[in-house]
Amino acid sequence: MKRTPEPELMQIPSQVKAYADADFSRSDSFVIAGLEKYLKKVGKILNKNDLILDVACGPGNISERVAKNWPFVKVVGIDGSKEMLNEAENKLSENHSKNLSYELIEINSIATGEIQFPFKADVLVSNSALHHFHDPLRFWDALKKLGKTKCIHIHRDLIRPDSLEKAFEIKEKHLSNSPEILKKDFYASLKASFTVDEVTQQLVDAGLSQLEVFQVDDLYFEIIGCI
Ligand SMILES: C[S@@+](CC[C@H](N)C(=O)[O-])C[C@H]1O[C@@H](n2cnc3c(N)ncnc32)[C@H](O)[C@@H]1O
């Protein structure tokens, strides 16, 4: 199936609300577990001077988990949607995450150099982010600018199914009891996503081929490594 990009930023209030209210806890927890496992494998112990950036953080579900898991590390979630960041910021006081903050940043502007983030990250995390980018190389270029040398990466995203029928089937399987707006968004995301082969080629094109990409299950691939 050919890729159909969807709008990059998620700004429509009903869409943002449905996304922020959805329960993605199962797949979100895999990002944290994957990062923990990788840090252990490479013998990296995060310390208070380290910075973790959650790129295209949306309502902050991953940022919150990261901040809770590594409470002594500074965590910043960045996203270009004010509406999404409002959702994230509204939960900040509830979660007492003193090490977590959010910044409104359009990520293509980092890639082009129009905007510079003041600090370089030790760890770059993203979830369901890459497929939003009309030009995926912009996403990778931004990450290269955001990370320090020897930055640890973990990125997880949807895999584009082979056909519309398969995308429909996956949507019904995974979101059968969800609101219609979320189902519609999820279907659009499946169509906008990349295949593992496409991501492998993107990493080569971006000069990031040391990062490993692999299929996790019928829905997701993961990219992990240090660069
Ligand atoms: C599907 S949500 C994922 C949110 C979160 N990472 C999660 O796992 O739930 C995608 C997010 O990427 C953001 N986004 C997409 N393109 C972006 C860009 N060019 N700059 C900044 N944020 C972007 C959207 O606004 C949205 O919040």
Short mmCIF file of C-alpha atoms and ligand atoms in Angstrom, two decimals:
data_model
loop_
_atom_site.label_atom_id
_atom_site.label_comp_id
_atom_site.label_asym_id
_atom_site.label_seq_id
_atom_site.Cartn_x
_atom_site.Cartn_y
_atom_site.Cartn_z
CA MET A 1 0.00 0.00 0.00
CA LYS A 2 1.28 3.45 -0.93
CA ARG A 3 1.92 5.86 1.94
CA THR A 4 -0.69 8.62 2.55
CA PRO A 5 0.77 11.32 4.83
CA GLU A 6 -1.49 12.82 7.48
CA PRO A 7 -1.24 16.36 8.94
CA GLU A 8 1.98 16.71 10.93
CA LEU A 9 0.74 18.58 13.99
CA MET A 10 -2.23 17.32 15.99
CA GLN A 11 -4.13 20.48 16.86
CA ILE A 12 -7.84 19.81 16.39
CA PRO A 13 -9.32 20.02 19.91
CA SER A 14 -11.57 16.94 19.61
CA GLN A 15 -8.69 14.93 18.14
CA VAL A 16 -6.27 16.07 20.86
CA LYS A 17 -8.79 15.27 23.61
CA ALA A 18 -9.52 11.79 22.22
CA TYR A 19 -5.80 11.08 21.92
CA ALA A 20 -4.98 12.41 25.39
CA ASP A 21 -7.81 10.37 26.95
CA ALA A 22 -6.84 7.13 25.21
CA ASP A 23 -5.10 4.35 27.07
CA PHE A 24 -1.82 3.51 25.34
CA SER A 25 -0.25 2.28 28.57
CA ARG A 26 0.67 -1.16 27.26
CA SER A 27 2.70 0.06 24.28
CA ASP A 28 4.02 3.07 26.24
CA SER A 29 5.44 0.75 28.90
CA PHE A 30 7.40 -1.11 26.20
CA VAL A 31 9.30 2.08 25.35
CA ILE A 32 10.48 2.42 28.95
CA ALA A 33 11.29 -1.28 29.20
CA GLY A 34 13.20 -1.12 25.90
CA LEU A 35 15.24 1.86 27.08
CA GLU A 36 15.98 0.24 30.45
CA LYS A 37 17.12 -2.93 28.72
CA TYR A 38 19.35 -1.06 26.29
CA LEU A 39 20.95 1.09 29.02
CA LYS A 40 21.73 -2.08 30.93
CA LYS A 41 23.15 -3.75 27.84
CA VAL A 42 25.55 -0.89 27.11
CA GLY A 43 26.34 -0.33 30.80
CA LYS A 44 25.12 3.29 30.77
CA ILE A 45 23.96 4.66 34.10
CA LEU A 46 22.01 7.90 33.73
CA ASN A 47 22.92 10.65 36.18
CA LYS A 48 21.61 14.04 37.23
CA ASN A 49 23.51 15.88 34.50
CA ASP A 50 21.86 13.86 31.76
CA LEU A 51 19.04 15.13 29.56
CA ILE A 52 16.35 12.96 27.99
CA LEU A 53 14.28 14.52 25.21
CA ASP A 54 10.90 13.05 24.25
CA VAL A 55 10.52 14.19 20.64
CA ALA A 56 6.94 14.91 19.49
CA CYS A 57 5.76 14.13 23.00
CA GLY A 58 2.04 14.85 22.44
CA PRO A 59 0.13 14.77 25.73
CA GLY A 60 3.26 13.64 27.56
CA ASN A 61 2.42 10.02 28.30
CA ILE A 62 5.92 8.80 27.46
CA SER A 63 7.63 11.88 29.00
CA GLU A 64 5.81 11.23 32.28
CA ARG A 65 6.88 7.61 32.40
CA VAL A 66 10.48 8.51 31.58
CA ALA A 67 10.54 11.25 34.24
CA LYS A 68 9.10 8.88 36.83
CA ASN A 69 11.50 6.09 35.97
CA TRP A 70 14.60 8.32 36.08
CA PRO A 71 13.54 10.96 38.67
CA PHE A 72 17.06 12.43 38.96
CA VAL A 73 17.41 13.04 35.21
CA LYS A 74 16.09 16.15 33.45
CA VAL A 75 13.34 15.24 30.98
CA VAL A 76 11.95 17.63 28.35
CA GLY A 77 9.05 16.82 26.06
CA ILE A 78 8.92 18.81 22.83
CA ASP A 79 5.99 19.12 20.45
CA GLY A 80 4.75 21.66 17.90
CA SER A 81 1.14 21.52 19.04
CA LYS A 82 0.16 23.95 21.79
CA GLU A 83 -3.07 22.00 22.22
CA MET A 84 -1.14 18.79 22.94
CA LEU A 85 1.24 20.55 25.31
CA ASN A 86 -1.71 22.04 27.22
CA GLU A 87 -2.86 18.48 27.90
CA ALA A 88 0.66 17.52 28.98
CA GLU A 89 1.15 20.56 31.20
CA ASN A 90 -2.24 20.12 32.87
CA LYS A 91 -1.01 16.80 34.26
CA LEU A 92 2.34 18.15 35.52
CA SER A 93 1.17 19.19 38.98
CA GLU A 94 -0.83 15.95 39.44
CA ASN A 95 2.28 13.91 38.75
CA HIS A 96 4.67 15.95 40.90
CA SER A 97 7.33 15.48 38.23
CA LYS A 98 9.81 18.18 39.18
CA ASN A 99 12.30 16.87 36.60
CA LEU A 100 9.84 17.19 33.67
CA SER A 101 9.04 20.19 31.50
CA TYR A 102 7.66 20.85 28.03
CA GLU A 103 8.69 23.11 25.16
CA LEU A 104 6.64 24.18 22.16
CA ILE A 105 8.93 23.44 19.22
CA GLU A 106 8.17 22.69 15.59
CA ILE A 107 10.67 19.95 14.84
CA ASN A 108 11.22 20.70 11.13
CA SER A 109 12.60 24.08 12.28
CA ILE A 110 15.26 22.25 14.28
CA ALA A 111 16.16 20.22 11.19
CA THR A 112 16.54 23.34 9.03
CA GLY A 113 18.47 25.19 11.72
CA GLU A 114 15.81 27.94 12.06
CA ILE A 115 15.50 27.01 15.74
CA GLN A 116 18.20 25.69 18.01
CA PHE A 117 17.48 23.79 21.16
CA PRO A 118 19.82 25.17 23.86
CA PHE A 119 20.99 21.79 25.18
CA LYS A 120 22.06 18.51 23.60
CA ALA A 121 20.38 15.33 24.74
CA ASP A 122 22.03 12.22 26.17
CA VAL A 123 18.95 10.17 25.29
CA LEU A 124 16.40 10.77 22.53
CA VAL A 125 13.06 9.03 22.78
CA SER A 126 10.10 9.12 20.44
CA ASN A 127 6.88 7.21 20.10
CA SER A 128 4.42 7.38 17.21
CA ALA A 129 6.28 10.43 15.92
CA LEU A 130 8.15 9.56 12.71
CA HIS A 131 5.01 8.75 10.71
CA HIS A 132 3.75 12.32 11.19
CA PHE A 133 6.62 13.79 9.20
CA HIS A 134 5.89 14.45 5.55
CA ASP A 135 9.61 14.27 4.91
CA PRO A 136 11.05 11.67 7.31
CA LEU A 137 14.59 12.91 6.72
CA ARG A 138 13.63 16.12 8.48
CA PHE A 139 12.84 14.07 11.57
CA TRP A 140 16.23 12.33 11.42
CA ASP A 141 18.07 15.59 10.71
CA ALA A 142 16.41 17.15 13.75
CA LEU A 143 17.45 14.22 15.93
CA LYS A 144 21.05 14.55 14.76
CA LYS A 145 20.98 18.19 15.89
CA LEU A 146 19.28 17.42 19.20
CA GLY A 147 21.58 14.64 20.38
CA LYS A 148 25.10 14.70 21.82
CA THR A 149 27.79 12.48 20.35
CA LYS A 150 27.13 8.98 21.71
CA CYS A 151 23.48 9.85 22.25
CA ILE A 152 21.23 6.88 23.00
CA HIS A 153 18.18 6.56 20.76
CA ILE A 154 14.95 4.67 21.16
CA HIS A 155 12.14 5.29 18.69
CA ARG A 156 8.98 3.30 18.26
CA ASP A 157 6.34 3.71 15.60
CA LEU A 158 3.60 1.99 13.66
CA ILE A 159 4.33 -0.22 10.67
CA ARG A 160 2.36 0.53 7.50
CA PRO A 161 0.24 -2.51 6.61
CA ASP A 162 0.32 -4.01 3.11
CA SER A 163 -3.23 -3.02 2.16
CA LEU A 164 -6.18 -0.85 3.15
CA GLU A 165 -8.06 -4.02 4.10
CA LYS A 166 -5.26 -5.01 6.47
CA ALA A 167 -5.15 -1.48 7.95
CA PHE A 168 -8.90 -1.66 8.54
CA GLU A 169 -8.57 -5.07 10.16
CA ILE A 170 -5.78 -3.84 12.48
CA LYS A 171 -7.81 -0.78 13.44
CA GLU A 172 -10.81 -2.93 14.35
CA LYS A 173 -8.64 -5.43 16.22
CA HIS A 174 -6.81 -2.89 18.37
CA LEU A 175 -9.35 -0.10 18.81
CA SER A 176 -12.71 -1.90 18.67
CA ASN A 177 -14.10 -0.13 21.75
CA SER A 178 -12.55 3.30 21.14
CA PRO A 179 -14.29 6.53 20.11
CA GLU A 180 -14.81 6.92 16.36
CA ILE A 181 -12.44 9.93 16.15
CA LEU A 182 -9.59 7.89 17.62
CA LYS A 183 -10.28 5.00 15.24
CA LYS A 184 -10.26 7.40 12.30
CA ASP A 185 -6.95 8.90 13.45
CA PHE A 186 -5.40 5.50 13.99
CA TYR A 187 -6.43 4.37 10.50
CA ALA A 188 -4.89 7.56 9.04
CA SER A 189 -1.72 6.91 11.05
CA LEU A 190 -1.44 3.35 9.75
CA LYS A 191 -1.66 4.70 6.18
CA ALA A 192 0.94 7.40 6.94
CA SER A 193 3.43 5.03 8.56
CA PHE A 194 6.55 3.49 7.10
CA THR A 195 7.64 -0.07 6.51
CA VAL A 196 10.72 -1.47 8.23
CA ASP A 197 12.52 -1.47 4.85
CA GLU A 198 11.71 2.20 4.30
CA VAL A 199 12.97 3.13 7.76
CA THR A 200 16.15 1.12 7.19
CA GLN A 201 16.76 3.14 4.01
CA GLN A 202 15.97 6.43 5.81
CA LEU A 203 18.62 5.63 8.40
CA VAL A 204 21.17 4.94 5.66
CA ASP A 205 20.24 8.20 3.89
CA ALA A 206 20.48 10.14 7.15
CA GLY A 207 23.88 8.64 8.03
CA LEU A 208 22.36 6.89 11.02
CA SER A 209 22.72 3.31 9.88
CA GLN A 210 24.40 2.30 13.16
CA LEU A 211 20.92 2.44 14.68
CA GLU A 212 19.16 -0.90 14.58
CA VAL A 213 15.58 -1.19 13.34
CA PHE A 214 13.44 -4.26 13.91
CA GLN A 215 9.81 -5.29 13.87
CA VAL A 216 8.41 -5.79 17.37
CA ASP A 217 4.95 -7.20 16.58
CA ASP A 218 2.15 -6.78 14.01
CA LEU A 219 1.88 -3.07 14.87
CA TYR A 220 5.25 -1.62 15.78
CA PHE A 221 8.89 -1.38 14.85
CA GLU A 222 11.59 -0.14 17.17
CA ILE A 223 14.81 1.69 16.45
CA ILE A 224 17.51 1.52 19.04
CA GLY A 225 21.19 2.31 19.35
CA CYS A 226 23.85 4.82 20.24
CA ILE A 227 25.31 7.29 17.77
C1 LIG B 1 0.63 10.42 17.54
S1 LIG B 1 1.21 11.74 18.52
C2 LIG B 1 2.36 10.90 19.56
C3 LIG B 1 2.47 11.56 20.89
C4 LIG B 1 3.33 10.83 21.93
N1 LIG B 1 4.70 10.72 21.49
C5 LIG B 1 2.77 9.48 22.28
O1 LIG B 1 3.50 8.51 22.23
O2 LIG B 1 1.59 9.37 22.59
C6 LIG B 1 2.26 12.62 17.41
C7 LIG B 1 2.70 13.97 17.94
O3 LIG B 1 3.69 14.49 17.06
C8 LIG B 1 3.54 15.88 16.99
N2 LIG B 1 4.21 16.37 15.79
C9 LIG B 1 4.02 15.94 14.53
N3 LIG B 1 4.79 16.62 13.68
C10 LIG B 1 5.50 17.50 14.41
C11 LIG B 1 6.45 18.51 14.09
N4 LIG B 1 6.81 18.75 12.84
N5 LIG B 1 6.97 19.24 15.09
C12 LIG B 1 6.59 19.02 16.38
N6 LIG B 1 5.69 18.09 16.74
C13 LIG B 1 5.15 17.34 15.77
C14 LIG B 1 2.03 16.06 16.96
O4 LIG B 1 1.63 17.37 17.28
C15 LIG B 1 1.61 15.01 17.98
O5 LIG B 1 1.52 15.56 19.27
#
